[in-house]
Each structure stands twice: as C-alpha cells, then as structure tokens.
mmCIF file of C-alpha atoms and ligand atoms in Angstrom:
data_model
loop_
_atom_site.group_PDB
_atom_site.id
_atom_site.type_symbol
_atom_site.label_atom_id
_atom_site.label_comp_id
_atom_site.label_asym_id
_atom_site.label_seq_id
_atom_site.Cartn_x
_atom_site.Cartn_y
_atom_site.Cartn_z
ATOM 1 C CA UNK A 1 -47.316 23.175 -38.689
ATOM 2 C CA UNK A 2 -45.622 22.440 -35.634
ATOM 3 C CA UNK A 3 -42.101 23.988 -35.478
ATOM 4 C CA UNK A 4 -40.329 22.061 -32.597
ATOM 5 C CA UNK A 5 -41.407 19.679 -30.007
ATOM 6 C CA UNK A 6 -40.479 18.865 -26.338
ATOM 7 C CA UNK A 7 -39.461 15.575 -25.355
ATOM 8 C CA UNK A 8 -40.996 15.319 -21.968
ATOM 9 C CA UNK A 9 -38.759 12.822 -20.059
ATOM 10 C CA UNK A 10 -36.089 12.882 -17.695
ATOM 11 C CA UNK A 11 -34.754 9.510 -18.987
ATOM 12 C CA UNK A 12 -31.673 10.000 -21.578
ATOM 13 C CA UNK A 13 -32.507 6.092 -22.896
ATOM 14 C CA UNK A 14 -35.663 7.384 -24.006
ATOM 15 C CA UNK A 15 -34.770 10.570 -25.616
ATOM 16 C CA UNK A 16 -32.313 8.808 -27.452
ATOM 17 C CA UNK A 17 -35.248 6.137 -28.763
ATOM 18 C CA UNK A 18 -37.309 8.661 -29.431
ATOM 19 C CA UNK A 19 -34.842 10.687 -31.186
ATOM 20 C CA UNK A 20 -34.148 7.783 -33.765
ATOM 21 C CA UNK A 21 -37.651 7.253 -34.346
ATOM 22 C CA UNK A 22 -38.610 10.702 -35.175
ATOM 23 C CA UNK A 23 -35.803 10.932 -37.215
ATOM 24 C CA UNK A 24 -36.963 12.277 -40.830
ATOM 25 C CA UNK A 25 -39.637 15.112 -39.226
ATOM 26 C CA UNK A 26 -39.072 18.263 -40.458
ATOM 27 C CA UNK A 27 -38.855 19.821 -36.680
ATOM 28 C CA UNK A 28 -36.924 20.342 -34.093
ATOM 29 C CA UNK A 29 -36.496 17.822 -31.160
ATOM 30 C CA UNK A 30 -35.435 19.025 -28.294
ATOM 31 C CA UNK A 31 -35.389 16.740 -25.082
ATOM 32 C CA UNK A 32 -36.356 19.002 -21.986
ATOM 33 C CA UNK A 33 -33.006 17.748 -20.252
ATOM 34 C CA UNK A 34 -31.392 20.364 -22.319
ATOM 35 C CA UNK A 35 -32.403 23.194 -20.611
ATOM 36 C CA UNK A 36 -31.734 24.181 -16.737
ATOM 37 C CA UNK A 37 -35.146 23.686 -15.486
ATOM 38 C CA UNK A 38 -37.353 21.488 -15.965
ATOM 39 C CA UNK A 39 -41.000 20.306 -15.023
ATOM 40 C CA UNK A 40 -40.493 17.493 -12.600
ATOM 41 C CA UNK A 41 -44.167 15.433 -12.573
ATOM 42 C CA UNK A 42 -45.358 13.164 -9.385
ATOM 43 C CA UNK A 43 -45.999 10.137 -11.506
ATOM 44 C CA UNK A 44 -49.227 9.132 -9.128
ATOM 45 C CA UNK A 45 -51.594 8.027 -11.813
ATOM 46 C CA UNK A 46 -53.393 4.694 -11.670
ATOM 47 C CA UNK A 47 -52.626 4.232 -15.493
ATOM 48 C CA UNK A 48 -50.114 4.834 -18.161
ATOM 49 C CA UNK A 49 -52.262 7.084 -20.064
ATOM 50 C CA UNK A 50 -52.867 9.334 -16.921
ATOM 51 C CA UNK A 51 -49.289 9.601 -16.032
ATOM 52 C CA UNK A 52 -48.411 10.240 -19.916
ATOM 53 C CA UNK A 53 -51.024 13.073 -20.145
ATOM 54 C CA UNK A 54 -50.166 14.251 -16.568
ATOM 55 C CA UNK A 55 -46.066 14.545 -17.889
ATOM 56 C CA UNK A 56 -46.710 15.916 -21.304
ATOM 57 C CA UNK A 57 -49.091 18.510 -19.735
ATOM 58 C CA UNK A 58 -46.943 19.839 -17.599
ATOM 59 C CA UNK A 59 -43.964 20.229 -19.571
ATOM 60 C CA UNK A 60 -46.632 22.177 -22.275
ATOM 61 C CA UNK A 61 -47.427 24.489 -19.336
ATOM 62 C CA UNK A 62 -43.979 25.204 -18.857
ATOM 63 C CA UNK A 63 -42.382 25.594 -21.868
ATOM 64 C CA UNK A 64 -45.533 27.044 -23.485
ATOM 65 C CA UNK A 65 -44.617 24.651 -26.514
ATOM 66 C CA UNK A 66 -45.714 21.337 -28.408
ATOM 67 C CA UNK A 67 -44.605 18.611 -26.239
ATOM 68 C CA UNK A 68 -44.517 14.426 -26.246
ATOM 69 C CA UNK A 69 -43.747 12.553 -23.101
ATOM 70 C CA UNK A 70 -43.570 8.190 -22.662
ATOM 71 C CA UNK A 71 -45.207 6.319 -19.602
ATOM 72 C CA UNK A 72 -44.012 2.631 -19.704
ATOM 73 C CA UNK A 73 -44.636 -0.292 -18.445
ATOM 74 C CA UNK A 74 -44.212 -3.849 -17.894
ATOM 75 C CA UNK A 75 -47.440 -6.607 -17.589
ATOM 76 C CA UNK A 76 -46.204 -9.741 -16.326
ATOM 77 C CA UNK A 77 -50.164 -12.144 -16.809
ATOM 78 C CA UNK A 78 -48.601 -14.235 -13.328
ATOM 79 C CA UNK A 79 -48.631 -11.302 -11.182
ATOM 80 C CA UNK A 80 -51.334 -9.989 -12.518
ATOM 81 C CA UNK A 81 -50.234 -7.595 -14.919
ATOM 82 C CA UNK A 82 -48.008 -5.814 -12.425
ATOM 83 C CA UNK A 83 -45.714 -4.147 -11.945
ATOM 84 C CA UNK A 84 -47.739 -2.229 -14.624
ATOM 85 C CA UNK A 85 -48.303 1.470 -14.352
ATOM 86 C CA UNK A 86 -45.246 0.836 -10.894
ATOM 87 C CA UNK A 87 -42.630 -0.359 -12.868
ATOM 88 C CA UNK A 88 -40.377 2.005 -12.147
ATOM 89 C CA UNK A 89 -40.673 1.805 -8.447
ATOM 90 C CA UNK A 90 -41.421 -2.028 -8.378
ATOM 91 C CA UNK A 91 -38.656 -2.385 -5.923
ATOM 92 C CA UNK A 92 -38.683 1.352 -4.097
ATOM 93 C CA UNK A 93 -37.645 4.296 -5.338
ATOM 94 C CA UNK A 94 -34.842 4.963 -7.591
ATOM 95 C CA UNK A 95 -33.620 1.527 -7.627
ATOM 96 C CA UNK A 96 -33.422 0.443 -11.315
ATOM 97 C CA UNK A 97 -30.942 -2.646 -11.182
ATOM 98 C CA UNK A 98 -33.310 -4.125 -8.405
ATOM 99 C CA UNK A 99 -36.426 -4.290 -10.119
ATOM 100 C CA UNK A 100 -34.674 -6.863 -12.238
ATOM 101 C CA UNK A 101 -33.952 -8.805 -9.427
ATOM 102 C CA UNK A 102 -37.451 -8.646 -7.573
ATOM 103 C CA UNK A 103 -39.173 -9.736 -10.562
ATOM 104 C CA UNK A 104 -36.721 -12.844 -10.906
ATOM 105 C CA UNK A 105 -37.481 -13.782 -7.306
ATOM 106 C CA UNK A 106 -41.033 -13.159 -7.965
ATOM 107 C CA UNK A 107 -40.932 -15.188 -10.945
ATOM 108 C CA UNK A 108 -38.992 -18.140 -9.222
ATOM 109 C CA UNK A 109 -39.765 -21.827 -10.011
ATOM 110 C CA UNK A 110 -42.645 -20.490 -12.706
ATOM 111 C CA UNK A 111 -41.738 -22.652 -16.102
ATOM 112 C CA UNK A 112 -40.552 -20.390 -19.227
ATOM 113 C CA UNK A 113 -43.897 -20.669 -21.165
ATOM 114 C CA UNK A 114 -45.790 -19.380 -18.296
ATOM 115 C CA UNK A 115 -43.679 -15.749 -18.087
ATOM 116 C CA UNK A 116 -45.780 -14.448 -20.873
ATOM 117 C CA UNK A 117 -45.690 -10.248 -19.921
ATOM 118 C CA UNK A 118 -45.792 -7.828 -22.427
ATOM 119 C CA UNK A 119 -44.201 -3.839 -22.474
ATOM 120 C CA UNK A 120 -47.014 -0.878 -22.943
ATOM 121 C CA UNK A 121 -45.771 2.620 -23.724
ATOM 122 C CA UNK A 122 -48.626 5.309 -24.113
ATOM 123 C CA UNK A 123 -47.349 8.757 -25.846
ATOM 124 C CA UNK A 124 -49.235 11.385 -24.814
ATOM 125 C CA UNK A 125 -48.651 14.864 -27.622
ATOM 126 C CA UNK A 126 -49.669 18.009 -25.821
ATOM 127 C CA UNK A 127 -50.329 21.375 -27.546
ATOM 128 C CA UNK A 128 -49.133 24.301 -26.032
ATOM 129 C CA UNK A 129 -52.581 25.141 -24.887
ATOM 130 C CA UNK A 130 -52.523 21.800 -23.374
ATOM 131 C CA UNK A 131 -54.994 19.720 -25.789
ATOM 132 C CA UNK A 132 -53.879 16.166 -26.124
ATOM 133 C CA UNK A 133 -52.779 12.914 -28.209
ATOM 134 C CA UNK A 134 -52.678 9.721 -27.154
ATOM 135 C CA UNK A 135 -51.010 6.509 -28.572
ATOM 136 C CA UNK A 136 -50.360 3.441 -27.853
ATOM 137 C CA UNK A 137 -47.425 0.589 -28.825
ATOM 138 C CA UNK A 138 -46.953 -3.206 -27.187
ATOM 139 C CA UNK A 139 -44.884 -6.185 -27.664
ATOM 140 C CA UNK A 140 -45.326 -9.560 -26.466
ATOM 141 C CA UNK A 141 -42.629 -11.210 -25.270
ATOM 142 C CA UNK A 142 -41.520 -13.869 -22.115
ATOM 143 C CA UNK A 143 -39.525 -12.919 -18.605
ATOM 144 C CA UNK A 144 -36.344 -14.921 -19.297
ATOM 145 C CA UNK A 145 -35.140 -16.743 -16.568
ATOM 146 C CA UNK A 146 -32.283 -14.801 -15.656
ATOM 147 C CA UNK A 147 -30.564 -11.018 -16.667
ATOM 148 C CA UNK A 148 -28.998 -11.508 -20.191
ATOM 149 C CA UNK A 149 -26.875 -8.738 -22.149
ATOM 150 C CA UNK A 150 -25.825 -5.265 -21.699
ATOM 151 C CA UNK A 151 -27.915 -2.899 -23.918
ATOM 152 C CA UNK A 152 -30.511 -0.711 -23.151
ATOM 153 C CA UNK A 153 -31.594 -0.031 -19.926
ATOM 154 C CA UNK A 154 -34.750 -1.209 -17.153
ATOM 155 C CA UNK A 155 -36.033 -4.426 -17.611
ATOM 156 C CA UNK A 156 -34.261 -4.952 -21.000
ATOM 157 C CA UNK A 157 -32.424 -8.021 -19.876
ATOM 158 C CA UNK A 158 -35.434 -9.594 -18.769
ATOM 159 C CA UNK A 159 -37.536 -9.287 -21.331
ATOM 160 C CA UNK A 160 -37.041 -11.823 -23.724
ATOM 161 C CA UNK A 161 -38.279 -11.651 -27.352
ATOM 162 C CA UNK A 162 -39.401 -14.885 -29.053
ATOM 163 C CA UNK A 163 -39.057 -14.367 -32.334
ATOM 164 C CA UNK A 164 -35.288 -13.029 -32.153
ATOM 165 C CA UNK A 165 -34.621 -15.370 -29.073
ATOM 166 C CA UNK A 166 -33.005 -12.796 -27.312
ATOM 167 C CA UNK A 167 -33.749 -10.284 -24.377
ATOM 168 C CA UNK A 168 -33.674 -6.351 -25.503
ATOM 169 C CA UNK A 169 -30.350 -5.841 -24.019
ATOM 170 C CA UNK A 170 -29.150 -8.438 -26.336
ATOM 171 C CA UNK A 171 -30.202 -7.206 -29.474
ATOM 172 C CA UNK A 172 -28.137 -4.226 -30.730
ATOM 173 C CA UNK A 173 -30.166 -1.021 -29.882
ATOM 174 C CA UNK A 174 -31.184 -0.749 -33.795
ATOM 175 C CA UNK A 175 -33.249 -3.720 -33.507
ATOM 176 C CA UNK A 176 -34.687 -2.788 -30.320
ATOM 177 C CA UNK A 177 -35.713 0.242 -31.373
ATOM 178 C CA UNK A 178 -37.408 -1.025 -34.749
ATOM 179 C CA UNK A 179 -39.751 -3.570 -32.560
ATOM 180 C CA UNK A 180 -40.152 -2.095 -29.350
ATOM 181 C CA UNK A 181 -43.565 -0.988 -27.449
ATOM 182 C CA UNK A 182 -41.918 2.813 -27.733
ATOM 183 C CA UNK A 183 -41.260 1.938 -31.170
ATOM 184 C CA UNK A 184 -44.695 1.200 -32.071
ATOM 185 C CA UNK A 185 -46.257 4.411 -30.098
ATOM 186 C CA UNK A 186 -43.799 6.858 -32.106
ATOM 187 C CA UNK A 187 -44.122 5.489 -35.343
ATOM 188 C CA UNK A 188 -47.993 6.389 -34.419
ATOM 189 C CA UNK A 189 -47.013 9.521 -32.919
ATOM 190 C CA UNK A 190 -44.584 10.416 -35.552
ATOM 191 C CA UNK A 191 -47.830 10.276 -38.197
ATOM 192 C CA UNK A 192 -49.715 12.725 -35.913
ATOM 193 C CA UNK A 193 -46.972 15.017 -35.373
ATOM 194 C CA UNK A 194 -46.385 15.244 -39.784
ATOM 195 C CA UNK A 195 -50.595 15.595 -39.824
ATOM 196 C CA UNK A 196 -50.638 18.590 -37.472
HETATM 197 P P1 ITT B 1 -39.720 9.503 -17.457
HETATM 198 O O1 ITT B 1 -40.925 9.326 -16.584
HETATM 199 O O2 ITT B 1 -38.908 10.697 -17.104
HETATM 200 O O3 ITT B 1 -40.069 9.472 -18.918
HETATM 201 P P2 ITT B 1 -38.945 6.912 -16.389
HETATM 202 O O4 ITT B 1 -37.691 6.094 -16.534
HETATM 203 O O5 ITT B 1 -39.417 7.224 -15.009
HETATM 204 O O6 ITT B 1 -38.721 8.244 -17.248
HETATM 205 P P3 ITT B 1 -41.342 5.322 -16.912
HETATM 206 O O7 ITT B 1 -42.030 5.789 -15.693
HETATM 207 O O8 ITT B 1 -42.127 5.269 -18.170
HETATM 208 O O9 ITT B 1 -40.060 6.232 -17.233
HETATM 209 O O10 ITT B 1 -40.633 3.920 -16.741
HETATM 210 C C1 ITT B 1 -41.199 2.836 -16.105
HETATM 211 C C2 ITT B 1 -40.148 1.821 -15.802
HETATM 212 O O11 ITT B 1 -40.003 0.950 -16.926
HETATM 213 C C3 ITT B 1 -38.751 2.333 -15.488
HETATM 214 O O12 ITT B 1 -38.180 1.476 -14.512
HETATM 215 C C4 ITT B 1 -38.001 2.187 -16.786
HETATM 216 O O13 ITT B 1 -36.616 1.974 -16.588
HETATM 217 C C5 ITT B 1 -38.668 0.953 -17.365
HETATM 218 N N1 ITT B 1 -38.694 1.043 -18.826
HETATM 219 C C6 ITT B 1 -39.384 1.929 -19.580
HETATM 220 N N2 ITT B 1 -39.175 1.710 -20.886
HETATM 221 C C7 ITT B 1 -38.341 0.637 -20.955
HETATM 222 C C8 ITT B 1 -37.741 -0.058 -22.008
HETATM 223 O O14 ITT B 1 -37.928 0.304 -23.273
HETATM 224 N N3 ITT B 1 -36.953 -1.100 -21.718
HETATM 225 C C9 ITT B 1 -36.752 -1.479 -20.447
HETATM 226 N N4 ITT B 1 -37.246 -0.854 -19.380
HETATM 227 C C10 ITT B 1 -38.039 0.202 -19.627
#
C-alpha cells in the first residue's frame, strides 16, 4: 500500500485540482513545491505522455518515493491540433496571459462552430523504482471568441464548454474540477493509486 505520493508539478493550479480530486485516499499528498528543492524537467517531449513519464520519473528519482505528475494540453482541429504537447510555450516562454491572445488572433474570422479543440491531460504514476502508470482524461469543448471570466488559470477563459455555456474560468472551480480533462485522468488515477 502506498503511504504518500508526490505531486510532480511546479504549477500551484494543478496541485490544488489534484488535491480535490484525490481527496478521500487514505495517503498523504504532498505537492513537491513544498520542499526546497525540487526536480526541474526540460519538458522536450514530442507528446504528452512522454513529457508526463519524463516529469513523474524524475521527481521518483529524486525523492525516492511514489510520485504523479500532469502534462496538458490544448487541440484546437483548425490548427491542426496545436498548440498540443506546446501549449505552454505557444507564445514563448513563460508568457501565460499571451497564449490567450495568440490563439484569438490565430483563430480570427473562423465562425464559432468551427473552434471545436478539446483539453488532454495524461497522468503519468511513477514508483519509486521508476515503473510507470499512465492515464488519460479529455473534454470537448469550443475556443470562444474572446477571454471570458476570472477562474482558473491558462487557457480557461478560452475554452468554452457547451453544455454549461460557459468558459472554465466562468464556472466556479467546483464545477471545473468535476468535468475537466485533469478531472477525468485523476478520477482514473485515483482508482490505481487505492488498487496498489
Ligand atoms: P507542470 O509542467 O509543472 O505540471 P505546467 O503549467 O508547465 O506545469 P503543462 O506543461 O501541462 O503544465 O501545461 C501546458 C499549458 O496548458 C500551460 O500553459 C498551462 O497553463 C495550460 N493548462 C494546463 N492545464 C490547464 C487547465 O486545466 N486549464 C487551462 N489551462 C491549462
């Protein structure tokens, strides 16, 4: 049975998602942000599931413990499914609020029915020893045509879900975190984690 586990991300949104969904394990959950040093992975995988196995890897190295880490990303079917497995540096490095923008622009003057995208998130579960899990959660939903609310964080106020008619940043976080692509791959990884 599996004591404690390691959440392998450097992104507090995250850690707080995954913290509500795992809620109910009988472990402990500590995000790796807690302690002074930390594992700090070149995210230079061609897919999610690389970059997820890559993170949660190196964080089991480290900390010699059970570990889970997220890679995330966005599909947009007009580009092509990008920016994919370079969301987070769509728009160069470290530059969160801009990604927004560039995929407006690059979205300009394409009607609402044809923003169809959907979010990916791939959980990779590493043993100490470094043998891994992998799951996988997805939601549909449309780029809206401009940023709308304040919750969450990313691409959450572009990504509009049909059947609340809202963008994630306008549903409360609850919701968001009941549907969500990282909602889907914990509940998964959540049944792993009680079967080990
Ligand atoms: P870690 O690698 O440390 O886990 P990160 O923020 O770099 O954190 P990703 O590489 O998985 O995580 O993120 C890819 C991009 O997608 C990044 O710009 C995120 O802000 C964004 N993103 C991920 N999950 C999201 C979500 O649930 N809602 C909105 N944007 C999200």
């Amino acid at each position: 049975m599996i004591e404690e586990i390691i959440l392998a991300t450097s992104n507090n949104h995250k850690v707080e998602e995954m913290k509500k969904n795992l809620n109910g394990l009988e472990i402990k959950v500590t995000p790796m942000t807690s302690f002074c040093k930390y594992p700090q992975t070149e995210e230079d995988g061609k897919t999610l599931e690389k970059n997820a196995i890559k993170k949660a890897k190196d964080a089991a190295k480290f900390f010699n413990k059970w570990t889970l880490a997220d890679d995330s990303g966005l599909e947009v079917d007009w580009l092509n499914g990008e920016p994919g497995v370079y969301s987070a540096r769509y728009a160069g490095e470290n530059c969160l609020y801009d990604n927004n923008k560039k995929l407006l622009l690059a979205l300009k003057g394409v009607p609402f029915e044809k923003r169809t995208a959907k979010f990916r998130t791939v959980i990779a579960i590493s043993s100490p020893n470094r043998e891994i899990y992998l799951v996988e959660g997805k939601i549909y939903g449309i780029i809206a045509l401009q940023s709308l609310g304040n919750n969450g964080f990313g691409y959450d106020p572009v990504f509009y879900v049909p059947e609340y008619k809202k963008t994630f940043a306008e549903l409360s976080i609850d919701i968001k975190n009941s549907i969500s692509h990282r909602a889907v791959a914990l509940q998964k990884a959540k049944e792993i984690i009680k079967s080990l």
